[in-house]
Amino acid sequence: MSLQKCVVFGLKEHRHYSSANPPLFDTYEFVAACERDAKLDPQVAEALLSVLSDAVSQSVGTVATESVTSAEFEKRVHANSIDFSHLRADLGLVEKNDFMLLKADVARLSNDVEKLHMRSAEEFRRIQANTRLEISMEKSRIKDDQNAQTIRMKEMDAQIESDLASIKTVMEGLRWDLFRSLFPLLSAAGALAFSYLRFLR
């Protein structure tokens, strides 16, 4: 018979196994079964029992160490719930702080945009006023230039009329002087012609 059968024989018959009522292991029956069925020496059987006991003890210790009771599990669940509640509250606080910071940034940006809009409007009005003033001054300068040109043209017309009148006066004087100079000659020529005509008759 194999060692597996020895182990089976070491377990006393127990029909209802549970965590509260586990199967019992008879070490004496295990050694006797190993000597009787496996034909092992008593020392070998006891050594095998010792190794098996150590392995079982180590396994049971590991399971006991890693397992938790229901109360401890509930305690851990409660602690985790509290941690999650704190985390949720912290996240809500962080979200609220972020929202407040974002709101403050938006308000600051809106204020900056409003100030920029006001400065732009003032600059536009200033440029518009300066442009209107420059246009008005340019119109006034052009009007003054036109008036000055009109006055100069009138002065030139008056000067031309005065020069023409002077020339006309001079021409009248020259014509009168010429008439006075030529009148004696014309009179003498007329007298000679009249005398010549009388002589021919």
Coordinates of N, CA and C in Angstrom, one line a residue:
M1 N 0.9 -1.2 0.0 CA 0.0 0.0 0.0 C 0.9 1.2 0.0
S2 N 0.5 2.3 -0.7 CA 1.3 3.5 -0.9 C 1.2 4.4 0.3
L3 N 2.0 5.4 0.4 CA 2.0 6.4 1.5 C 0.6 7.2 1.5
Q4 N 0.0 7.4 0.3 CA -1.3 8.1 0.2 C -2.3 7.3 1.0
K5 N -2.3 6.0 0.9 CA -3.2 5.2 1.7 C -2.9 5.2 3.2
C6 N -1.7 5.4 3.5 CA -1.3 5.5 4.9 C -1.9 6.8 5.5
V7 N -1.8 7.9 4.7 CA -2.4 9.1 5.1 C -3.9 9.0 5.3
V8 N -4.6 8.3 4.3 CA -6.0 8.1 4.4 C -6.4 7.3 5.6
F9 N -5.6 6.3 6.0 CA -5.9 5.5 7.2 C -5.6 6.3 8.4
G10 N -4.7 7.3 8.3 CA -4.5 8.1 9.5 C -5.6 9.0 9.8
L11 N -6.5 9.3 8.9 CA -7.7 10.1 9.1 C -8.8 9.2 9.7
K12 N -9.3 9.5 10.8 CA -10.4 8.8 11.4 C -11.7 9.1 10.6
E13 N -12.6 8.2 10.6 CA -13.8 8.3 9.9 C -14.7 9.4 10.5
H14 N -15.0 10.4 9.7 CA -15.8 11.5 10.2 C -16.7 11.9 9.1
R15 N -18.0 11.8 9.2 CA -18.9 12.0 8.1 C -19.2 13.4 7.8
H16 N -19.2 14.3 8.8 CA -19.6 15.7 8.6 C -18.4 16.6 8.9
Y17 N -17.7 17.0 7.8 CA -16.6 17.9 8.0 C -17.1 19.3 7.8
S18 N -16.5 20.2 8.6 CA -16.8 21.6 8.5 C -15.6 22.4 9.1
S19 N -15.6 23.7 8.9 CA -14.5 24.5 9.4 C -14.5 24.5 11.0
A20 N -15.7 24.3 11.6 CA -15.7 24.2 13.0 C -15.5 22.8 13.5
N21 N -15.6 21.8 12.7 CA -15.4 20.4 13.1 C -14.6 19.7 12.1
P22 N -13.3 19.9 12.0 CA -12.4 19.4 10.9 C -12.1 17.9 11.2
P23 N -11.7 17.1 10.2 CA -11.4 15.7 10.4 C -10.1 15.6 11.3
L24 N -10.1 14.5 12.2 CA -9.0 14.3 13.1 C -8.0 13.4 12.4
F25 N -6.7 13.6 12.7 CA -5.6 12.8 12.2 C -5.0 12.0 13.3
D26 N -5.1 10.7 13.2 CA -4.5 9.8 14.2 C -3.1 9.4 13.8
T27 N -2.1 10.0 14.6 CA -0.7 9.8 14.3 C -0.3 8.3 14.5
Y28 N -0.9 7.8 15.6 CA -0.6 6.4 15.9 C -1.0 5.4 14.8
E29 N -2.3 5.7 14.3 CA -2.8 4.8 13.2 C -2.0 5.0 12.0
F30 N -1.4 6.3 11.7 CA -0.6 6.6 10.6 C 0.7 5.8 10.6
V31 N 1.3 5.8 11.8 CA 2.6 5.0 11.9 C 2.3 3.5 11.8
A32 N 1.2 3.0 12.4 CA 0.9 1.6 12.3 C 0.6 1.2 10.9
A33 N -0.1 2.1 10.2 CA -0.4 1.8 8.8 C 0.8 1.7 7.9
C34 N 1.8 2.6 8.2 CA 3.0 2.7 7.4 C 3.8 1.4 7.7
E35 N 3.8 0.9 9.0 CA 4.6 -0.3 9.3 C 3.9 -1.5 8.8
R36 N 2.6 -1.5 8.8 CA 1.8 -2.7 8.5 C 1.7 -2.8 7.0
D37 N 1.2 -1.7 6.3 CA 0.9 -1.8 4.9 C 2.0 -1.4 4.0
A38 N 2.8 -0.4 4.4 CA 3.9 0.1 3.5 C 5.2 -0.7 3.8
K39 N 5.2 -1.5 4.9 CA 6.4 -2.3 5.3 C 7.6 -1.4 5.6
L40 N 7.3 -0.3 6.3 CA 8.4 0.6 6.6 C 8.8 0.4 8.0
D41 N 10.1 0.7 8.3 CA 10.6 0.6 9.6 C 10.0 1.6 10.5
P42 N 9.9 1.3 11.8 CA 9.3 2.3 12.8 C 10.0 3.7 12.7
Q43 N 11.3 3.7 12.6 CA 12.0 5.0 12.6 C 11.7 5.7 11.3
V44 N 11.6 5.0 10.2 CA 11.2 5.7 8.9 C 9.8 6.3 9.0
A45 N 8.9 5.4 9.6 CA 7.5 5.9 9.7 C 7.4 7.1 10.6
E46 N 8.1 7.1 11.7 CA 8.1 8.2 12.6 C 8.7 9.5 12.0
A47 N 9.8 9.3 11.2 CA 10.4 10.4 10.5 C 9.5 11.0 9.5
L48 N 8.8 10.1 8.8 CA 7.8 10.5 7.8 C 6.7 11.3 8.5
L49 N 6.2 10.8 9.6 CA 5.2 11.5 10.4 C 5.7 12.8 10.8
S50 N 6.9 12.9 11.3 CA 7.5 14.2 11.7 C 7.5 15.2 10.6
V51 N 7.9 14.8 9.4 CA 8.0 15.7 8.2 C 6.6 16.1 7.8
L52 N 5.7 15.1 7.8 CA 4.3 15.5 7.5 C 3.7 16.4 8.5
S53 N 3.9 16.2 9.8 CA 3.4 17.1 10.8 C 3.9 18.5 10.7
D54 N 5.3 18.6 10.4 CA 5.8 19.9 10.2 C 5.2 20.6 9.0
A55 N 5.0 19.9 7.9 CA 4.4 20.5 6.7 C 3.0 21.0 7.0
V56 N 2.2 20.1 7.7 CA 0.8 20.5 8.0 C 0.8 21.7 8.9
S57 N 1.7 21.7 9.9 CA 1.7 22.8 10.9 C 2.1 24.1 10.2
Q58 N 3.1 24.0 9.3 CA 3.4 25.2 8.5 C 2.3 25.7 7.7
S59 N 1.6 24.8 7.0 CA 0.5 25.2 6.2 C -0.6 25.8 7.0
V60 N -0.9 25.2 8.1 CA -2.0 25.7 9.0 C -1.6 27.1 9.5
G61 N -0.3 27.2 9.9 CA 0.2 28.5 10.4 C 0.1 29.6 9.3
T62 N 0.4 29.2 8.0 CA 0.3 30.2 6.9 C -1.1 30.6 6.7
V63 N -2.0 29.6 6.7 CA -3.5 29.9 6.5 C -4.0 30.8 7.6
A64 N -3.6 30.5 8.9 CA -4.1 31.2 10.0 C -3.5 32.7 10.0
T65 N -2.3 32.8 9.5 CA -1.7 34.1 9.4 C -2.3 35.0 8.3
E66 N -2.6 34.3 7.2 CA -3.1 35.1 6.0 C -4.7 35.3 6.1
S67 N -5.3 34.5 6.9 CA -6.8 34.6 7.0 C -7.2 35.6 8.1
V68 N -8.3 36.2 7.9 CA -8.8 37.2 8.8 C -10.2 36.8 9.3
T69 N -10.5 37.3 10.5 CA -11.9 37.0 11.0 C -12.9 37.9 10.4
S70 N -14.2 37.5 10.6 CA -15.3 38.4 10.1 C -15.3 39.7 10.8
A71 N -15.0 39.8 12.1 CA -15.0 41.1 12.8 C -13.8 42.0 12.2
E72 N -12.7 41.3 12.0 CA -11.5 42.1 11.5 C -11.8 42.6 10.1
F73 N -12.5 41.7 9.3 CA -12.8 42.1 7.9 C -13.8 43.3 7.9
E74 N -14.8 43.2 8.8 CA -15.8 44.3 8.9 C -15.1 45.6 9.4
K75 N -14.1 45.4 10.3 CA -13.3 46.5 10.8 C -12.5 47.2 9.7
R76 N -11.9 46.3 8.9 CA -11.2 46.8 7.7 C -12.1 47.5 6.7
V77 N -13.2 46.9 6.5 CA -14.2 47.5 5.5 C -14.7 48.9 6.0
H78 N -14.9 48.9 7.4 CA -15.3 50.2 8.0 C -14.2 51.3 7.8
A79 N -13.0 50.8 8.1 CA -11.9 51.7 8.0 C -11.7 52.2 6.5
N80 N -11.9 51.3 5.6 CA -11.8 51.7 4.2 C -12.9 52.6 3.8
S81 N -14.1 52.4 4.4 CA -15.2 53.3 4.1 C -14.9 54.7 4.6
I82 N -14.3 54.7 5.8 CA -14.0 56.0 6.4 C -12.9 56.7 5.5
D83 N -11.9 55.9 5.1 CA -10.9 56.5 4.2 C -11.5 57.0 2.9
F84 N -12.4 56.2 2.4 CA -13.1 56.7 1.1 C -13.9 57.9 1.4
S85 N -14.5 58.0 2.5 CA -15.3 59.2 2.8 C -14.4 60.4 2.9
H86 N -13.2 60.2 3.6 CA -12.3 61.3 3.7 C -11.7 61.7 2.4
L87 N -11.4 60.7 1.6 CA -10.9 60.9 0.2 C -12.0 61.7 -0.6
R88 N -13.2 61.3 -0.5 CA -14.3 62.0 -1.2 C -14.4 63.4 -0.8
A89 N -14.3 63.6 0.6 CA -14.4 65.0 1.1 C -13.2 65.8 0.6
D90 N -12.0 65.2 0.6 CA -10.8 65.9 0.1 C -11.0 66.3 -1.3
L91 N -11.5 65.3 -2.1 CA -11.7 65.6 -3.5 C -12.7 66.7 -3.8
G92 N -13.8 66.7 -3.0 CA -14.8 67.7 -3.1 C -14.2 69.1 -2.7
L93 N -13.3 69.1 -1.7 CA -12.7 70.3 -1.3 C -11.7 70.8 -2.3
V94 N -11.0 69.9 -2.9 CA -10.0 70.3 -4.0 C -10.8 70.8 -5.2
E95 N -11.9 70.1 -5.5 CA -12.7 70.5 -6.6 C -13.3 71.9 -6.4
K96 N -13.8 72.1 -5.1 CA -14.3 73.4 -4.8 C -13.2 74.5 -4.9
N97 N -12.1 74.2 -4.3 CA -11.0 75.2 -4.4 C -10.6 75.5 -5.9
D98 N -10.5 74.4 -6.7 CA -10.2 74.6 -8.1 C -11.2 75.5 -8.8
F99 N -12.5 75.2 -8.4 CA -13.6 76.0 -9.0 C -13.5 77.4 -8.6
M100 N -13.2 77.7 -7.3 CA -13.1 79.1 -6.9 C -11.9 79.8 -7.5
L101 N -10.8 79.0 -7.7 CA -9.6 79.6 -8.3 C -9.9 79.9 -9.8
L102 N -10.6 79.0 -10.5 CA -11.0 79.2 -11.8 C -12.0 80.4 -12.0
K103 N -12.9 80.5 -11.0 CA -13.8 81.6 -11.1 C -13.1 82.9 -10.9
A104 N -12.1 82.9 -9.9 CA -11.3 84.1 -9.7 C -10.5 84.5 -11.0
D105 N -9.9 83.5 -11.6 CA -9.2 83.7 -12.8 C -10.1 84.3 -13.9
V106 N -11.3 83.7 -14.1 CA -12.2 84.2 -15.1 C -12.6 85.6 -14.8
A107 N -12.9 85.9 -13.5 CA -13.2 87.3 -13.1 C -12.1 88.3 -13.4
R108 N -10.8 87.8 -13.1 CA -9.7 88.7 -13.4 C -9.5 88.9 -14.9
L109 N -9.7 87.8 -15.7 CA -9.6 88.0 -17.1 C -10.6 88.9 -17.7
S110 N -11.9 88.8 -17.1 CA -13.0 89.6 -17.6 C -12.6 91.1 -17.2
N111 N -12.1 91.3 -16.0 CA -11.7 92.7 -15.7 C -10.6 93.2 -16.6
D112 N -9.6 92.4 -16.9 CA -8.6 92.8 -17.8 C -9.1 93.1 -19.2
V113 N -10.0 92.3 -19.6 CA -10.6 92.5 -21.0 C -11.4 93.8 -21.0
E114 N -12.2 94.1 -19.9 CA -12.9 95.3 -19.8 C -12.0 96.5 -19.8
K115 N -10.9 96.4 -19.0 CA -9.9 97.5 -19.0 C -9.3 97.8 -20.4
L116 N -9.0 96.7 -21.0 CA -8.4 96.8 -22.4 C -9.4 97.4 -23.3
H117 N -10.7 97.0 -23.2 CA -11.7 97.6 -24.0 C -11.9 99.1 -23.8
M118 N -11.8 99.5 -22.5 CA -11.9 100.9 -22.2 C -10.7 101.7 -22.7
R119 N -9.5 101.1 -22.6 CA -8.3 101.8 -23.1 C -8.4 101.9 -24.6
S120 N -8.8 100.8 -25.3 CA -9.0 100.9 -26.7 C -10.0 101.9 -27.2
A121 N -11.1 102.0 -26.4 CA -12.1 103.0 -26.8 C -11.6 104.4 -26.6
E122 N -10.8 104.6 -25.5 CA -10.2 106.0 -25.2 C -9.2 106.3 -26.3
E123 N -8.4 105.3 -26.7 CA -7.4 105.5 -27.7 C -8.0 105.8 -29.0
F124 N -9.1 105.1 -29.3 CA -9.8 105.4 -30.6 C -10.4 106.8 -30.6
R125 N -11.0 107.2 -29.5 CA -11.6 108.5 -29.4 C -10.5 109.6 -29.5
R126 N -9.3 109.3 -28.9 CA -8.2 110.3 -29.0 C -7.7 110.4 -30.4
I127 N -7.5 109.3 -31.1 CA -7.1 109.3 -32.5 C -8.1 110.0 -33.4
Q128 N -9.4 109.7 -33.1 CA -10.4 110.3 -33.9 C -10.5 111.8 -33.7
A129 N -10.3 112.3 -32.4 CA -10.3 113.7 -32.2 C -9.1 114.3 -32.8
N130 N -7.9 113.7 -32.7 CA -6.7 114.3 -33.4 C -6.9 114.3 -34.9
T131 N -7.5 113.3 -35.4 CA -7.7 113.2 -36.9 C -8.6 114.4 -37.3
R132 N -9.7 114.5 -36.6 CA -10.7 115.6 -36.9 C -10.0 117.0 -36.8
L133 N -9.2 117.1 -35.7 CA -8.5 118.4 -35.6 C -7.5 118.7 -36.7
E134 N -6.8 117.6 -37.1 CA -5.8 117.8 -38.2 C -6.6 118.1 -39.5
I135 N -7.7 117.4 -39.7 CA -8.5 117.7 -40.9 C -9.0 119.1 -40.9
S136 N -9.5 119.5 -39.7 CA -10.0 120.9 -39.6 C -8.9 121.9 -39.9
M137 N -7.7 121.7 -39.3 CA -6.6 122.6 -39.5 C -6.2 122.6 -41.0
E138 N -6.2 121.4 -41.6 CA -5.9 121.3 -43.0 C -6.9 122.1 -43.9
K139 N -8.2 121.9 -43.5 CA -9.2 122.7 -44.3 C -9.0 124.2 -44.1
S140 N -8.7 124.6 -42.8 CA -8.5 126.0 -42.6 C -7.3 126.5 -43.3
R141 N -6.2 125.7 -43.4 CA -5.0 126.1 -44.1 C -5.3 126.3 -45.6
I142 N -6.1 125.3 -46.1 CA -6.4 125.3 -47.6 C -7.3 126.5 -47.9
K143 N -8.2 126.8 -46.9 CA -9.1 127.9 -47.1 C -8.3 129.2 -47.1
D144 N -7.3 129.3 -46.1 CA -6.5 130.5 -46.0 C -5.7 130.6 -47.3
D145 N -5.1 129.5 -47.8 CA -4.4 129.6 -49.1 C -5.2 130.1 -50.2
Q146 N -6.5 129.5 -50.3 CA -7.4 130.0 -51.3 C -7.7 131.5 -51.2
N147 N -7.9 131.9 -50.0 CA -8.2 133.3 -49.8 C -7.0 134.2 -50.2
A148 N -5.8 133.7 -49.8 CA -4.6 134.4 -50.2 C -4.4 134.5 -51.7
Q149 N -4.7 133.3 -52.3 CA -4.5 133.3 -53.8 C -5.6 134.2 -54.4
T150 N -6.8 134.2 -53.9 CA -7.8 135.1 -54.4 C -7.4 136.6 -54.3
I151 N -6.9 136.9 -53.1 CA -6.4 138.3 -52.9 C -5.3 138.6 -53.8
R152 N -4.3 137.7 -54.0 CA -3.2 138.0 -54.9 C -3.8 138.1 -56.4
M153 N -4.7 137.3 -56.7 CA -5.3 137.4 -58.1 C -6.0 138.8 -58.3
K154 N -6.7 139.2 -57.2 CA -7.4 140.5 -57.3 C -6.4 141.6 -57.4
E155 N -5.3 141.5 -56.6 CA -4.3 142.5 -56.6 C -3.6 142.5 -58.0
M156 N -3.4 141.3 -58.6 CA -2.8 141.3 -59.9 C -3.7 141.9 -61.0
D157 N -5.0 141.6 -60.8 CA -6.0 142.1 -61.7 C -6.0 143.7 -61.6
A158 N -6.0 144.1 -60.4 CA -6.0 145.6 -60.2 C -4.7 146.2 -60.7
Q159 N -3.6 145.5 -60.5 CA -2.3 146.0 -61.1 C -2.3 146.0 -62.6
I160 N -2.9 145.0 -63.2 CA -3.0 144.9 -64.6 C -3.9 146.0 -65.2
E161 N -5.1 146.2 -64.5 CA -5.9 147.3 -64.9 C -5.3 148.7 -64.8
S162 N -4.5 148.8 -63.7 CA -3.8 150.0 -63.5 C -2.7 150.3 -64.5
D163 N -2.0 149.2 -64.8 CA -1.0 149.3 -65.9 C -1.6 149.6 -67.2
L164 N -2.8 148.9 -67.5 CA -3.5 149.2 -68.8 C -3.9 150.6 -68.8
A165 N -4.5 151.1 -67.7 CA -4.9 152.5 -67.7 C -3.7 153.4 -67.9
S166 N -2.6 153.1 -67.3 CA -1.4 153.9 -67.5 C -0.9 153.9 -68.9
I167 N -1.0 152.7 -69.5 CA -0.5 152.6 -70.9 C -1.5 153.4 -71.8
K168 N -2.8 153.2 -71.5 CA -3.8 154.0 -72.3 C -3.6 155.5 -72.2
T169 N -3.3 155.9 -71.0 CA -3.0 157.4 -70.8 C -1.8 157.8 -71.5
V170 N -0.8 156.9 -71.5 CA 0.5 157.3 -72.2 C 0.2 157.3 -73.7
M171 N -0.6 156.3 -74.2 CA -0.9 156.3 -75.6 C -1.7 157.5 -76.0
E172 N -2.6 157.9 -75.2 CA -3.4 159.1 -75.5 C -2.5 160.3 -75.5
G173 N -1.6 160.4 -74.6 CA -0.6 161.5 -74.5 C 0.3 161.5 -75.8
L174 N 0.7 160.3 -76.2 CA 1.6 160.2 -77.3 C 0.8 160.6 -78.6
R175 N -0.4 160.1 -78.7 CA -1.2 160.5 -79.9 C -1.5 162.0 -79.9
W176 N -1.7 162.6 -78.8 CA -2.0 164.0 -78.8 C -0.7 164.8 -79.1
D177 N 0.4 164.3 -78.6 CA 1.7 164.9 -78.9 C 2.0 164.7 -80.4
L178 N 1.7 163.5 -80.9 CA 2.0 163.3 -82.3 C 1.1 164.2 -83.2
F179 N -0.2 164.3 -82.8 CA -1.1 165.2 -83.5 C -0.6 166.6 -83.5
R180 N -0.1 167.1 -82.3 CA 0.4 168.4 -82.2 C 1.6 168.6 -83.1
S181 N 2.4 167.5 -83.1 CA 3.7 167.7 -83.9 C 3.3 167.6 -85.4
L182 N 2.4 166.8 -85.8 CA 2.1 166.7 -87.3 C 1.1 167.8 -87.8
F183 N 0.4 168.4 -86.9 CA -0.6 169.4 -87.4 C 0.0 170.5 -88.2
P184 N 1.1 171.1 -87.7 CA 1.7 172.2 -88.6 C 2.2 171.7 -89.9
L185 N 2.7 170.5 -89.9 CA 3.2 169.9 -91.2 C 2.0 169.6 -92.1
L186 N 0.9 169.1 -91.5 CA -0.3 168.8 -92.3 C -0.9 170.1 -92.8
S187 N -0.8 171.1 -92.0 CA -1.4 172.4 -92.4 C -0.5 173.0 -93.5
A188 N 0.8 172.9 -93.4 CA 1.7 173.4 -94.5 C 1.5 172.7 -95.7
A189 N 1.3 171.3 -95.6 CA 1.1 170.5 -96.8 C -0.2 170.8 -97.4
G190 N -1.2 171.1 -96.6 CA -2.5 171.4 -97.2 C -2.5 172.8 -97.9
A191 N -1.7 173.7 -97.3 CA -1.6 175.0 -97.9 C -0.9 174.9 -99.2
L192 N 0.2 174.1 -99.3 CA 0.9 173.9 -100.5 C 0.0 173.3 -101.6
A193 N -0.7 172.3 -101.1 CA -1.6 171.6 -102.1 C -2.7 172.6 -102.6
F194 N -3.2 173.4 -101.7 CA -4.3 174.3 -102.1 C -3.7 175.4 -103.1
S195 N -2.4 175.8 -102.8 CA -1.8 176.8 -103.7 C -1.5 176.2 -105.0
Y196 N -1.1 174.9 -105.0 CA -0.8 174.2 -106.3 C -2.0 174.1 -107.1
L197 N -3.1 173.8 -106.5 CA -4.4 173.7 -107.2 C -4.8 175.0 -107.8
R198 N -4.6 176.1 -107.1 CA -5.0 177.4 -107.6 C -4.1 177.7 -108.7
F199 N -2.8 177.3 -108.7 CA -1.9 177.6 -109.7 C -2.3 176.9 -111.0
L200 N -2.7 175.7 -110.8 CA -3.1 174.9 -112.0 C -4.4 175.5 -112.7
R201 N -5.2 176.1 -112.0 CA -6.4 176.7 -112.6 C -6.0 177.9 -113.4

